[in-house]
mmCIF file of N, CA, C and O in Angstrom:
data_model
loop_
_atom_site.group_PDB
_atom_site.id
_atom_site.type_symbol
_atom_site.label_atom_id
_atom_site.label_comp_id
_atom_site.label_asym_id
_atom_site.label_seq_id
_atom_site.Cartn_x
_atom_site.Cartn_y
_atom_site.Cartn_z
ATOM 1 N N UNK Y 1 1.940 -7.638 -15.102
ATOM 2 C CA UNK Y 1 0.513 -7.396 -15.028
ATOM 3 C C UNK Y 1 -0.214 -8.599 -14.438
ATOM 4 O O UNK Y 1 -0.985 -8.441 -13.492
ATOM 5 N N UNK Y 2 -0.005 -9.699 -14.929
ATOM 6 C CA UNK Y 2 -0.562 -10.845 -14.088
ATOM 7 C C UNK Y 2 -0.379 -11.210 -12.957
ATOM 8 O O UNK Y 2 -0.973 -12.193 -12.515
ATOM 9 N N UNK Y 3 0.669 -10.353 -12.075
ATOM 10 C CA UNK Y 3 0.711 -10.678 -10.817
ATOM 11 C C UNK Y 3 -0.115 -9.630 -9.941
ATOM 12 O O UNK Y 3 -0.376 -9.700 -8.740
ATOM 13 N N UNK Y 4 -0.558 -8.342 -11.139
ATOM 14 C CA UNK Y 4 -1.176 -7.570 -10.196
ATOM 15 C C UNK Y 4 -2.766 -8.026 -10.196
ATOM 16 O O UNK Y 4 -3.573 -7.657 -9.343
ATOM 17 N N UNK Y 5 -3.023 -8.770 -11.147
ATOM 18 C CA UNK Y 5 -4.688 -9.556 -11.442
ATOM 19 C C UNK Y 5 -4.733 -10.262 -10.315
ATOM 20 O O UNK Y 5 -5.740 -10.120 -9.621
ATOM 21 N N UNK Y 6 -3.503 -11.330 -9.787
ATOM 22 C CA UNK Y 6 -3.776 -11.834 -9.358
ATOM 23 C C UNK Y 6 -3.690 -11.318 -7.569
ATOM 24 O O UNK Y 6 -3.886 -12.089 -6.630
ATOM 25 N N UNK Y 7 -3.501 -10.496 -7.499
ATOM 26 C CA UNK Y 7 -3.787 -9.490 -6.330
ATOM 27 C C UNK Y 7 -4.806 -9.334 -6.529
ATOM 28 O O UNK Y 7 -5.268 -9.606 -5.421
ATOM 29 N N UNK Y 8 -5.473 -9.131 -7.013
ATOM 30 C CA UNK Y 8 -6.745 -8.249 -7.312
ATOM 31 C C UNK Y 8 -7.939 -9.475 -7.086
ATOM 32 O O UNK Y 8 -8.997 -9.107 -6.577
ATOM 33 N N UNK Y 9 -7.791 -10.840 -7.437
ATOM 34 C CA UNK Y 9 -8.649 -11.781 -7.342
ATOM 35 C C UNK Y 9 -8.531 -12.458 -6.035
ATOM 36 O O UNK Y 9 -9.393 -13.171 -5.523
ATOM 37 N N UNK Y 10 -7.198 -12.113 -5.476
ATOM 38 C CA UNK Y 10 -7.115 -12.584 -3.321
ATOM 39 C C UNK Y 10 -7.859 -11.581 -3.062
ATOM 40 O O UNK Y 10 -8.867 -11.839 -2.404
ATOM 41 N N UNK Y 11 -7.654 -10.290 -3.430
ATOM 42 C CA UNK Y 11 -8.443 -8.976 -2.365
ATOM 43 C C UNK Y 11 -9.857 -9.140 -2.210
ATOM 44 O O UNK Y 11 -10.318 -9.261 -1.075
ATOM 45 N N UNK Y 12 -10.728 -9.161 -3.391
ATOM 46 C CA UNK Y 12 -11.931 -9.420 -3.511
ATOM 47 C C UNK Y 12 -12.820 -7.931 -3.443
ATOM 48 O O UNK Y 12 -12.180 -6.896 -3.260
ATOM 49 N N UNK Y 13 -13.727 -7.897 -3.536
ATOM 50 C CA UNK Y 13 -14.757 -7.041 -3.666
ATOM 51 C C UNK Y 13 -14.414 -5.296 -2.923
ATOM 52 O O UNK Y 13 -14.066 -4.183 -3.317
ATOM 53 N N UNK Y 14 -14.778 -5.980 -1.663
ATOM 54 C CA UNK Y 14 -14.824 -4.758 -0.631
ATOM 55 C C UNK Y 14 -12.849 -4.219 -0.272
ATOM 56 O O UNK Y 14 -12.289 -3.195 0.118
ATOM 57 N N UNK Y 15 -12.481 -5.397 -0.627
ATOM 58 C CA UNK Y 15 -10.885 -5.243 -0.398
ATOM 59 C C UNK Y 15 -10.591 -3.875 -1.583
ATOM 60 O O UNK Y 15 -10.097 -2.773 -1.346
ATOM 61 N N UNK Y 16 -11.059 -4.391 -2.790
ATOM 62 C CA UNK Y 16 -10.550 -3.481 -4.188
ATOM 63 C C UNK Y 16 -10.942 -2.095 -3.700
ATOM 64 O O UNK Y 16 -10.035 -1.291 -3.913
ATOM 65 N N UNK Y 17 -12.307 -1.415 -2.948
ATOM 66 C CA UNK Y 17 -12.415 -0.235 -2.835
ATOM 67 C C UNK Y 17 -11.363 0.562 -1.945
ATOM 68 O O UNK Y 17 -11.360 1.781 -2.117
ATOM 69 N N UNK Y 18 -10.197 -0.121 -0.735
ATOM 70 C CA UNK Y 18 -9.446 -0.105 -0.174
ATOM 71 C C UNK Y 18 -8.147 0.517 -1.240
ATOM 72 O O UNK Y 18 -7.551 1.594 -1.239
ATOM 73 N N UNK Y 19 -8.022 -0.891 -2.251
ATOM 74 C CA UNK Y 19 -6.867 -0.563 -2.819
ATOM 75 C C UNK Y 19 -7.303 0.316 -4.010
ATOM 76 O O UNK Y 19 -6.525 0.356 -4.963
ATOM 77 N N UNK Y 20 -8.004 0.752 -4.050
ATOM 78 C CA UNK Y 20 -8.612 1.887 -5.278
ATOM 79 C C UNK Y 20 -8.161 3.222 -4.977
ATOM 80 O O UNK Y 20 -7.635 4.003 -5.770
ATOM 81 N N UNK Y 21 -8.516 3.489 -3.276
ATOM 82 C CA UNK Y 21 -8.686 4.519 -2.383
ATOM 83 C C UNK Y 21 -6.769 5.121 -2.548
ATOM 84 O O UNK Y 21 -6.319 6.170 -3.008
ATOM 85 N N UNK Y 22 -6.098 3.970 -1.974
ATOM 86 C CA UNK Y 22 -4.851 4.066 -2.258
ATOM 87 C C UNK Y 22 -4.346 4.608 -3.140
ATOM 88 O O UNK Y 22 -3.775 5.698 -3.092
ATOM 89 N N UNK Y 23 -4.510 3.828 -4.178
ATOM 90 C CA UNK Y 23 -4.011 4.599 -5.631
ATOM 91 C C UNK Y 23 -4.476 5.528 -6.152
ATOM 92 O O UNK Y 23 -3.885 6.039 -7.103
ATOM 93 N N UNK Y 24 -5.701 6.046 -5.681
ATOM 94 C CA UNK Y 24 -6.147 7.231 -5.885
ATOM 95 C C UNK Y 24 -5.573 8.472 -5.342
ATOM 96 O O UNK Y 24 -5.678 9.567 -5.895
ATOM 97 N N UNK Y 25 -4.769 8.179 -3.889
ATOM 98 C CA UNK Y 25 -4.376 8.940 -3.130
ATOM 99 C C UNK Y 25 -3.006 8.997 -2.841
ATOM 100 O O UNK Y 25 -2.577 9.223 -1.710
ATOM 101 N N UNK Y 26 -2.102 8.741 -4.109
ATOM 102 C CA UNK Y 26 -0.856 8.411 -3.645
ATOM 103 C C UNK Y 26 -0.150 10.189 -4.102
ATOM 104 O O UNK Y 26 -0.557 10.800 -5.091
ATOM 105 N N UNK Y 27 0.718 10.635 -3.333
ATOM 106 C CA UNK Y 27 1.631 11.843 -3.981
ATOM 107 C C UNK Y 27 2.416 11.048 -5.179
ATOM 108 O O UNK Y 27 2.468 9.927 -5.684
ATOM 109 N N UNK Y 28 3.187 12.792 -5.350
ATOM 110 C CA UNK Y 28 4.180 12.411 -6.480
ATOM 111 C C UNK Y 28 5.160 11.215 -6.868
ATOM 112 O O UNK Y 28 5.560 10.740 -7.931
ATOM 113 N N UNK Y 29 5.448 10.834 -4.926
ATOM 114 C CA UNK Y 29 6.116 9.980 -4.612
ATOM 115 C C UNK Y 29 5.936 8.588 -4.439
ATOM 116 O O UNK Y 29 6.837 8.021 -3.820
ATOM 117 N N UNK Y 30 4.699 7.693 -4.960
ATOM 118 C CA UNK Y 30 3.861 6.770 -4.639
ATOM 119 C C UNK Y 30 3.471 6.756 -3.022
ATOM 120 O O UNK Y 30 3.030 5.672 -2.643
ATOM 121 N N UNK Y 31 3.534 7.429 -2.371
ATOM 122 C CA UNK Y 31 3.515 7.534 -1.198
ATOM 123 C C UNK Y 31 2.024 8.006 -0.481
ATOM 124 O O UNK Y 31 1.626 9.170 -0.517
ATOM 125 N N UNK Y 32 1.456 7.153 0.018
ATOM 126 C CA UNK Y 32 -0.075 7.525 1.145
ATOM 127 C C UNK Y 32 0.550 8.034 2.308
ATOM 128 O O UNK Y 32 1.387 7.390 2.941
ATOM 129 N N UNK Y 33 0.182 9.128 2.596
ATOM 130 C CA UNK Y 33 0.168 9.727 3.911
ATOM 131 C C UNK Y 33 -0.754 9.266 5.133
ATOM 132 O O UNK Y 33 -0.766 10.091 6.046
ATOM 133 N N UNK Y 34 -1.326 8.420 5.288
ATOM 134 C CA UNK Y 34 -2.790 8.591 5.873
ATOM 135 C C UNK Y 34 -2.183 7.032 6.538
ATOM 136 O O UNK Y 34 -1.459 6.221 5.960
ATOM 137 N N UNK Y 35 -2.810 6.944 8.073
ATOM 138 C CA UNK Y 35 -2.851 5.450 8.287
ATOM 139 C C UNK Y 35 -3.838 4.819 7.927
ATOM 140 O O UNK Y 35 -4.769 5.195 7.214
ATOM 141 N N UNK Y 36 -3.563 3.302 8.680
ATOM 142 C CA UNK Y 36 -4.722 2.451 7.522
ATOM 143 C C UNK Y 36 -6.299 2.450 8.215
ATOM 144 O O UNK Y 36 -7.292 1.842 7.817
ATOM 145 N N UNK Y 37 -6.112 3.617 9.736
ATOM 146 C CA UNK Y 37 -7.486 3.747 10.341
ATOM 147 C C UNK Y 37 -8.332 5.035 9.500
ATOM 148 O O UNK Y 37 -9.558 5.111 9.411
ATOM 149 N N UNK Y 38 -7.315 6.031 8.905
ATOM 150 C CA UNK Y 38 -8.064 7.470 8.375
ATOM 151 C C UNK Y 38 -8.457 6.535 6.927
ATOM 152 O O UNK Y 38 -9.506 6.957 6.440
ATOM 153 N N UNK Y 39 -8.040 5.732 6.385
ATOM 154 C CA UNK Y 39 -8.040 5.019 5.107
ATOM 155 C C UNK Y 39 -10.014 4.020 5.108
ATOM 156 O O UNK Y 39 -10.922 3.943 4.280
ATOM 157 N N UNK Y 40 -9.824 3.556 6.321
ATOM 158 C CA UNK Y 40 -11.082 2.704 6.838
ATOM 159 C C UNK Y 40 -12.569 3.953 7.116
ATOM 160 O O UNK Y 40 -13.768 4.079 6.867
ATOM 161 N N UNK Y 41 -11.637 4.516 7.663
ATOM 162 C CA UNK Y 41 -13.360 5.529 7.930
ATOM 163 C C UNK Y 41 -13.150 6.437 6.893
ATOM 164 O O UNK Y 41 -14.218 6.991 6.635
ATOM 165 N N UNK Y 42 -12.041 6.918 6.031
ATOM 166 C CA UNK Y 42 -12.642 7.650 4.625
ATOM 167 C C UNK Y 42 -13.398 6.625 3.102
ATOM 168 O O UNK Y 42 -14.025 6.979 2.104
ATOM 169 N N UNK Y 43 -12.901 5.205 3.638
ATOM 170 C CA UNK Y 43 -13.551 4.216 2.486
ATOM 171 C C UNK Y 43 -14.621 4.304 3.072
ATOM 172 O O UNK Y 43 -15.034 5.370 2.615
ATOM 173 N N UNK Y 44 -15.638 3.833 3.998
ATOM 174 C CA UNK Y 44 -16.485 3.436 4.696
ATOM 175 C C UNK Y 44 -16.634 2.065 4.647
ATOM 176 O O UNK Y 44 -17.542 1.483 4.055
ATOM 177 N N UNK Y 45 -14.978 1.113 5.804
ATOM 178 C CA UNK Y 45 -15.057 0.102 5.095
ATOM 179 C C UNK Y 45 -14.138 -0.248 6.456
ATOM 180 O O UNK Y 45 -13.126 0.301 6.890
ATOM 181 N N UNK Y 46 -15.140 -1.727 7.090
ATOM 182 C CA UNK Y 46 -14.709 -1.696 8.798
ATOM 183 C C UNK Y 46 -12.710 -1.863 8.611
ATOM 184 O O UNK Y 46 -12.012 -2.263 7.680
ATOM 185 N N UNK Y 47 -12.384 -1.336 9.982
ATOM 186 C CA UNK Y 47 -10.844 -1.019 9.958
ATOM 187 C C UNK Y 47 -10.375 -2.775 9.834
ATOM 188 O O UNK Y 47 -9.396 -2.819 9.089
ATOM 189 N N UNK Y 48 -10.708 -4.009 10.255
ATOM 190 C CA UNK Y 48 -10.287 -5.225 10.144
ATOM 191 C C UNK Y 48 -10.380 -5.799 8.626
ATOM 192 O O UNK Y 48 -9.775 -6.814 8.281
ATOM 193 N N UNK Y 49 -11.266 -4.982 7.695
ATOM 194 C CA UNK Y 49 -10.840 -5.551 6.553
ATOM 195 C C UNK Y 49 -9.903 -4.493 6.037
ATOM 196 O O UNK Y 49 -9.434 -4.859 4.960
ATOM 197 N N UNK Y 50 -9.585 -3.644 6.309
ATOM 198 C CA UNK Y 50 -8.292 -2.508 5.806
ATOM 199 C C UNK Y 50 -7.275 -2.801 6.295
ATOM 200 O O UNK Y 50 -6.247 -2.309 5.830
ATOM 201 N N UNK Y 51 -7.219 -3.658 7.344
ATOM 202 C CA UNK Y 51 -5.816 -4.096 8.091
ATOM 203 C C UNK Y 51 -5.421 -5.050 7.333
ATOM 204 O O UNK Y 51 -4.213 -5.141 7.118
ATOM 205 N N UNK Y 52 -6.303 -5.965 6.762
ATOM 206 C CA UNK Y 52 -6.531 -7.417 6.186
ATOM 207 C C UNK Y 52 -6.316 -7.386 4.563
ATOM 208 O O UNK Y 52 -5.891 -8.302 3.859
ATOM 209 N N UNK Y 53 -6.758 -5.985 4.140
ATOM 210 C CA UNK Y 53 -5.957 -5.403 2.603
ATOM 211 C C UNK Y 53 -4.705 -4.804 2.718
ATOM 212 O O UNK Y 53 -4.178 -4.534 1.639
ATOM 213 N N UNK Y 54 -4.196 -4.573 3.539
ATOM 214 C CA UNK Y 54 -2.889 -3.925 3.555
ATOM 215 C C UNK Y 54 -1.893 -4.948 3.466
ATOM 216 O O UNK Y 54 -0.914 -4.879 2.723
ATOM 217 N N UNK Y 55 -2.224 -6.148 4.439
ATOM 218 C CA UNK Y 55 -1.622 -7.543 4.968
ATOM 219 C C UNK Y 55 -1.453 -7.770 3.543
ATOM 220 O O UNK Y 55 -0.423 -7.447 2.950
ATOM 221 N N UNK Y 56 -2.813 -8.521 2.784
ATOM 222 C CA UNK Y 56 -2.276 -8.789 1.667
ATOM 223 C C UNK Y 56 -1.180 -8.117 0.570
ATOM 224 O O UNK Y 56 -0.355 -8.708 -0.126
ATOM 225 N N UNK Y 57 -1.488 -6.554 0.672
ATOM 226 C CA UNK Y 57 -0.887 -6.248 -0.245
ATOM 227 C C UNK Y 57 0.585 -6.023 0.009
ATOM 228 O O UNK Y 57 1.428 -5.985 -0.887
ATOM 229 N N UNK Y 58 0.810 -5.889 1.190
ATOM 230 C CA UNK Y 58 2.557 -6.045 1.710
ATOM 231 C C UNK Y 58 2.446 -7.591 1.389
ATOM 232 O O UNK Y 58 3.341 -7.643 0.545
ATOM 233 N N UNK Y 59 2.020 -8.745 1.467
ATOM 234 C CA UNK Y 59 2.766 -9.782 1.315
ATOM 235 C C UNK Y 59 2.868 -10.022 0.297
ATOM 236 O O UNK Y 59 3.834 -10.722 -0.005
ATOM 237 N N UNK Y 60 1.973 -9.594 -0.730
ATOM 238 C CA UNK Y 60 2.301 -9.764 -2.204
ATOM 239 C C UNK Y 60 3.428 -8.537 -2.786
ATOM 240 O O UNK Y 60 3.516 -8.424 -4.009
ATOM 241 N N UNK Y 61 4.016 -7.912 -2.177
ATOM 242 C CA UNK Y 61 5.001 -6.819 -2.300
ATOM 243 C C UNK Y 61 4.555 -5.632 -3.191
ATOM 244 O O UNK Y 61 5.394 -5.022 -3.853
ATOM 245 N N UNK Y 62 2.902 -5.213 -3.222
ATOM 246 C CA UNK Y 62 2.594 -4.222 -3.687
ATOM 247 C C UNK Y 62 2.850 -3.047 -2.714
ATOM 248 O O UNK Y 62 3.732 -2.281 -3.103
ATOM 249 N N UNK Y 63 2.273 -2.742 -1.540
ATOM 250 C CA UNK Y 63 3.070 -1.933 -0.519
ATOM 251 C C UNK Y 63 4.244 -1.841 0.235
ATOM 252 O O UNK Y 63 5.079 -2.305 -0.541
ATOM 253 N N UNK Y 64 4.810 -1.545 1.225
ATOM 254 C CA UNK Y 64 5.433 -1.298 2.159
ATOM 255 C C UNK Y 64 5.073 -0.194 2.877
ATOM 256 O O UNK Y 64 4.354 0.677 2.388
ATOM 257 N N UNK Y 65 5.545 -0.142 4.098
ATOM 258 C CA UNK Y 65 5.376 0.989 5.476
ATOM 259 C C UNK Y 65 7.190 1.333 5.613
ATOM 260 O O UNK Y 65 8.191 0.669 5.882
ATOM 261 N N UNK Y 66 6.860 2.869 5.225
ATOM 262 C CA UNK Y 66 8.385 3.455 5.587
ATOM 263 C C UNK Y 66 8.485 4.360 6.224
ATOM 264 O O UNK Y 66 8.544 5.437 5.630
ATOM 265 N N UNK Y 67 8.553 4.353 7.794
ATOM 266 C CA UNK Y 67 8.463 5.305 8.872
ATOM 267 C C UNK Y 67 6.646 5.492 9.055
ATOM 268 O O UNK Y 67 5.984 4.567 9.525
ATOM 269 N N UNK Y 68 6.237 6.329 8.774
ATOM 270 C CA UNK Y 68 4.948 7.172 9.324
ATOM 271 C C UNK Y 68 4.251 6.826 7.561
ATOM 272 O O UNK Y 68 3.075 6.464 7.580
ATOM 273 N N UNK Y 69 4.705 6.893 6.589
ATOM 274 C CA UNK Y 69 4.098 6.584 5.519
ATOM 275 C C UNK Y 69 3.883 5.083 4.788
ATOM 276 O O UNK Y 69 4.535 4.046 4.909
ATOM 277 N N UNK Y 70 2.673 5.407 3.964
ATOM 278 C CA UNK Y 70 2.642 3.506 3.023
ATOM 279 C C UNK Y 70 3.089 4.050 1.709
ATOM 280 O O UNK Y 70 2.774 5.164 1.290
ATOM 281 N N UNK Y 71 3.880 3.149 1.057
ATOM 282 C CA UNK Y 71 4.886 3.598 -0.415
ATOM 283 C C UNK Y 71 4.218 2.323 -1.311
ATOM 284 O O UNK Y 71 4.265 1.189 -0.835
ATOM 285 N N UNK Y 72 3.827 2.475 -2.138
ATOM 286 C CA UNK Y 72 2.860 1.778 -3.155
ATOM 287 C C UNK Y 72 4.370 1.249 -4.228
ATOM 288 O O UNK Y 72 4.898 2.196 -4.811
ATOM 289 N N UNK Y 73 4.982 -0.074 -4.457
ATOM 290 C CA UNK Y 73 5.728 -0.347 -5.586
ATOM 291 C C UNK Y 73 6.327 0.465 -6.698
ATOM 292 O O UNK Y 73 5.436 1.166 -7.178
ATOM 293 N N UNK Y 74 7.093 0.590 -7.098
ATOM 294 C CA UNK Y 74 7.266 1.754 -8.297
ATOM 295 C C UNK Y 74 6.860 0.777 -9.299
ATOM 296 O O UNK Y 74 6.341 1.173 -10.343
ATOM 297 N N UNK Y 75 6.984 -0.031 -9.156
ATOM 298 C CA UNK Y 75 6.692 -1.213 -10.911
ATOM 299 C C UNK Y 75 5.383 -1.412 -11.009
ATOM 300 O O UNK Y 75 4.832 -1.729 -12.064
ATOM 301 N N UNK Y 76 4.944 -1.283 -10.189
ATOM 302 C CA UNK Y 76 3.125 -1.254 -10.030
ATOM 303 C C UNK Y 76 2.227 -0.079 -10.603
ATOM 304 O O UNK Y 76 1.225 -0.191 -11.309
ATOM 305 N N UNK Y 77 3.029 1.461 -9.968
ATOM 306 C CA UNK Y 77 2.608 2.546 -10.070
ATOM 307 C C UNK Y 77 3.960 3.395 -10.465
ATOM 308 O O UNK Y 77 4.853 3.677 -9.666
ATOM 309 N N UNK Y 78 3.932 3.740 -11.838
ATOM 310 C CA UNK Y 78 4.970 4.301 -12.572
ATOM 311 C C UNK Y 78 4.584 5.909 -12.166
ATOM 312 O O UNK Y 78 3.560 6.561 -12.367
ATOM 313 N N UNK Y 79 5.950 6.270 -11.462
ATOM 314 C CA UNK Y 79 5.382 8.044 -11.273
ATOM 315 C C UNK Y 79 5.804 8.878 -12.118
ATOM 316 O O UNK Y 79 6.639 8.480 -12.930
ATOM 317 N N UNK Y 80 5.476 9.878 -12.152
ATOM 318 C CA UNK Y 80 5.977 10.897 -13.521
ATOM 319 C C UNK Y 80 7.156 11.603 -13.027
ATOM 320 O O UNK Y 80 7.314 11.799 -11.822
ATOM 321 N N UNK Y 81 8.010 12.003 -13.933
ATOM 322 C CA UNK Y 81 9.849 12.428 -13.655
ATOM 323 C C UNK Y 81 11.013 12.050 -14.164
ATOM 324 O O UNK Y 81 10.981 11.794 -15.367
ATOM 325 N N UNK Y 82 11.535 11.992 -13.886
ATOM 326 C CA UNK Y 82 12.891 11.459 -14.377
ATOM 327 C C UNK Y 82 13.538 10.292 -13.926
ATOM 328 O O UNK Y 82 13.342 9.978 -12.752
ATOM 329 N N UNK Y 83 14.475 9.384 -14.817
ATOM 330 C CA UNK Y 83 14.411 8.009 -14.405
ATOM 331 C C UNK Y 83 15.554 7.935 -13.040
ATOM 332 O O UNK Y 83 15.865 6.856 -12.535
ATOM 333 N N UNK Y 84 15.970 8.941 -12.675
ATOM 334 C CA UNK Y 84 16.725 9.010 -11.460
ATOM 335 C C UNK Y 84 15.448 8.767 -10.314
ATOM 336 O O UNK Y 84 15.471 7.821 -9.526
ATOM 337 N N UNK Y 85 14.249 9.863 -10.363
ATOM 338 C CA UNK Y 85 13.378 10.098 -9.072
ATOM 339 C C UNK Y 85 13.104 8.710 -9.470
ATOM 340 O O UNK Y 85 13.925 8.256 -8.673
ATOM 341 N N UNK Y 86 12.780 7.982 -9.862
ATOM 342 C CA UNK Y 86 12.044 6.359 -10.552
ATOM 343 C C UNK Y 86 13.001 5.473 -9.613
ATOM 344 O O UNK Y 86 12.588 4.746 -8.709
ATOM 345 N N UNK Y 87 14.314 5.646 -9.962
ATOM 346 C CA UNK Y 87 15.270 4.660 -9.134
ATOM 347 C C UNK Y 87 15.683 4.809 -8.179
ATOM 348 O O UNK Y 87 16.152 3.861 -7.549
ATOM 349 N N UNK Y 88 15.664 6.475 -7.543
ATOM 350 C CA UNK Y 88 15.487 6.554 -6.227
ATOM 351 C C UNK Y 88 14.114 5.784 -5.275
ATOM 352 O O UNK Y 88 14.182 4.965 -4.358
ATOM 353 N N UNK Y 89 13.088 6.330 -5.826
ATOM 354 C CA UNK Y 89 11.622 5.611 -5.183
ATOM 355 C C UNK Y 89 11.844 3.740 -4.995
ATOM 356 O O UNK Y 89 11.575 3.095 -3.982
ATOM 357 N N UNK Y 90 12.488 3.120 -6.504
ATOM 358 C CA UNK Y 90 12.568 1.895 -5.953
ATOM 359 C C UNK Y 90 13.617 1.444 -5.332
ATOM 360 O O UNK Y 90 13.612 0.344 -4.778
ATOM 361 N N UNK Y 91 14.585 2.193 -5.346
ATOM 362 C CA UNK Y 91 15.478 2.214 -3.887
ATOM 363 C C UNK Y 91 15.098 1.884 -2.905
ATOM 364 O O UNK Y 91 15.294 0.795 -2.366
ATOM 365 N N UNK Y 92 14.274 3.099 -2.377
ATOM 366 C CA UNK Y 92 14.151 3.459 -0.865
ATOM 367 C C UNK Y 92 13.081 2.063 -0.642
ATOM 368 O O UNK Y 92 13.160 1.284 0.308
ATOM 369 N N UNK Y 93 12.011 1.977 -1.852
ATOM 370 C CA UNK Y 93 10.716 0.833 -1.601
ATOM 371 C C UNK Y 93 11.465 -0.460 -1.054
ATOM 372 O O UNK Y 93 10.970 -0.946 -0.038
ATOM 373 N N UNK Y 94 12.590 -1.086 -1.586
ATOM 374 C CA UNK Y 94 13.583 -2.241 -1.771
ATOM 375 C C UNK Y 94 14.102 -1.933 -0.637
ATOM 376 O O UNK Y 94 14.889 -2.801 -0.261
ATOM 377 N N UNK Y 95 13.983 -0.960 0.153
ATOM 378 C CA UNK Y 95 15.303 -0.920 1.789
ATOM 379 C C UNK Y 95 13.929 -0.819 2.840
ATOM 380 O O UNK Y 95 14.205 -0.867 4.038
ATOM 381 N N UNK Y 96 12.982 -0.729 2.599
ATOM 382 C CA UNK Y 96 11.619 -0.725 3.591
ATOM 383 C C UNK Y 96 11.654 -2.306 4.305
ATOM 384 O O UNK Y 96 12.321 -3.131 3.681
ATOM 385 N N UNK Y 97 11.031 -2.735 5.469
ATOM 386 C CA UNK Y 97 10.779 -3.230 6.427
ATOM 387 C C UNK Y 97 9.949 -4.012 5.759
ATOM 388 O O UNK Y 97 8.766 -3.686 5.855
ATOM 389 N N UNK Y 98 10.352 -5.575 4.671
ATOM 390 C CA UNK Y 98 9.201 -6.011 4.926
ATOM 391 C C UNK Y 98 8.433 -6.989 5.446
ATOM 392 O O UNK Y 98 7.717 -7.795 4.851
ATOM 393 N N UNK Y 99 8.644 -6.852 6.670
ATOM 394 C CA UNK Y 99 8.323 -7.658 8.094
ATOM 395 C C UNK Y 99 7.166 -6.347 8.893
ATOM 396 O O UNK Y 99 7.396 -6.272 10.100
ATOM 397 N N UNK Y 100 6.396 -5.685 8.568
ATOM 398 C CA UNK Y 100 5.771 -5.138 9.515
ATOM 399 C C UNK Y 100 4.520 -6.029 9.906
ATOM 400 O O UNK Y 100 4.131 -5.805 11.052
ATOM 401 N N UNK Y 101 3.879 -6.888 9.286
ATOM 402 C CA UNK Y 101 3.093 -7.358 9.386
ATOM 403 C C UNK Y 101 3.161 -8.741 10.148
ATOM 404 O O UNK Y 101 2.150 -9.349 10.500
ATOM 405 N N UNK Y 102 4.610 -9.231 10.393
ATOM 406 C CA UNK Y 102 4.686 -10.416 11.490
ATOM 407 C C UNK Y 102 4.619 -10.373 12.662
ATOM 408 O O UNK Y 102 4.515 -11.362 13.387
ATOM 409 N N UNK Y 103 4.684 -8.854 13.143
ATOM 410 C CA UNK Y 103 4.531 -8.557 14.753
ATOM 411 C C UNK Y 103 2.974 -7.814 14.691
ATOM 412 O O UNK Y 103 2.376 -7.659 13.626
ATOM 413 N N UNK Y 104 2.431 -7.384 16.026
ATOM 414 C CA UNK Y 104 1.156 -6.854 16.068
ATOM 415 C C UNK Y 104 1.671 -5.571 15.191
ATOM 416 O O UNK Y 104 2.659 -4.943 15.574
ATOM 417 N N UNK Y 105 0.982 -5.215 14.028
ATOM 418 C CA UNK Y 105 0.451 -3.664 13.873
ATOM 419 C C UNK Y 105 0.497 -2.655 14.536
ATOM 420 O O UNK Y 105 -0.443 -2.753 15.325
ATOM 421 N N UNK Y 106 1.075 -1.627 14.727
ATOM 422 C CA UNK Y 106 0.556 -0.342 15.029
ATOM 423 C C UNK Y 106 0.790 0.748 13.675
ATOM 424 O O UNK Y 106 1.651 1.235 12.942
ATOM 425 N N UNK Y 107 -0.921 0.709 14.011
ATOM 426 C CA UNK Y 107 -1.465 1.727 12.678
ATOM 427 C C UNK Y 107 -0.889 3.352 12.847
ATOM 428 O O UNK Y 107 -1.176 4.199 12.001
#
């Protein structure tokens, strides 16, 4: 829990409505469908600070990008099921790319 506070005190204000939006919108699978431009104009919240909350939250290892989707931590966001779907999700989260953010972006 204290590492997710302390996410929460880098993001700051306008960042938190970003990562609110997220967790509000994750499937069964912790998984956002949406890139981080449909994410910016459904927050009402310019796309350079949504690029700039995502950054953070992949470097603090709350997200990842896996193919076309963003996968939110399983230890962060406990999903409902069985402890197989649980250890599959942090499977797949643990084999994700997490280097997307050292080359340019494409959203």
């Amino acid at each position: 829990m204290g590492a997710f506070l302390d996410i929460l005190l880098e993001v700051g204000n306008s960042k938190i409505k970003v990562l609110e939006y997220i967790l509000n919108n994750l499937d069964s699978n912790n998984k956002l469908t949406m890139s981080m431009r449909q994410v910016s104009e459904r927050v009402g919240i310019s796309y350079k600070t949504t690029y700039d909350t995502f950054k953070i939250l992949a470097e603090k290892g709350l997200i990842r990008k896996i193919d076309t989707v963003w996968v939110v931590m399983p230890s962060f966001v406990a999903t409902f099921g069985s402890d197989a779907k649980n250890a599959r999700l942090l499977t797949e989260y643990s084999e994700a790319d997490p280097t997307l953010f050292d080359e340019k972006s494409v959203d």
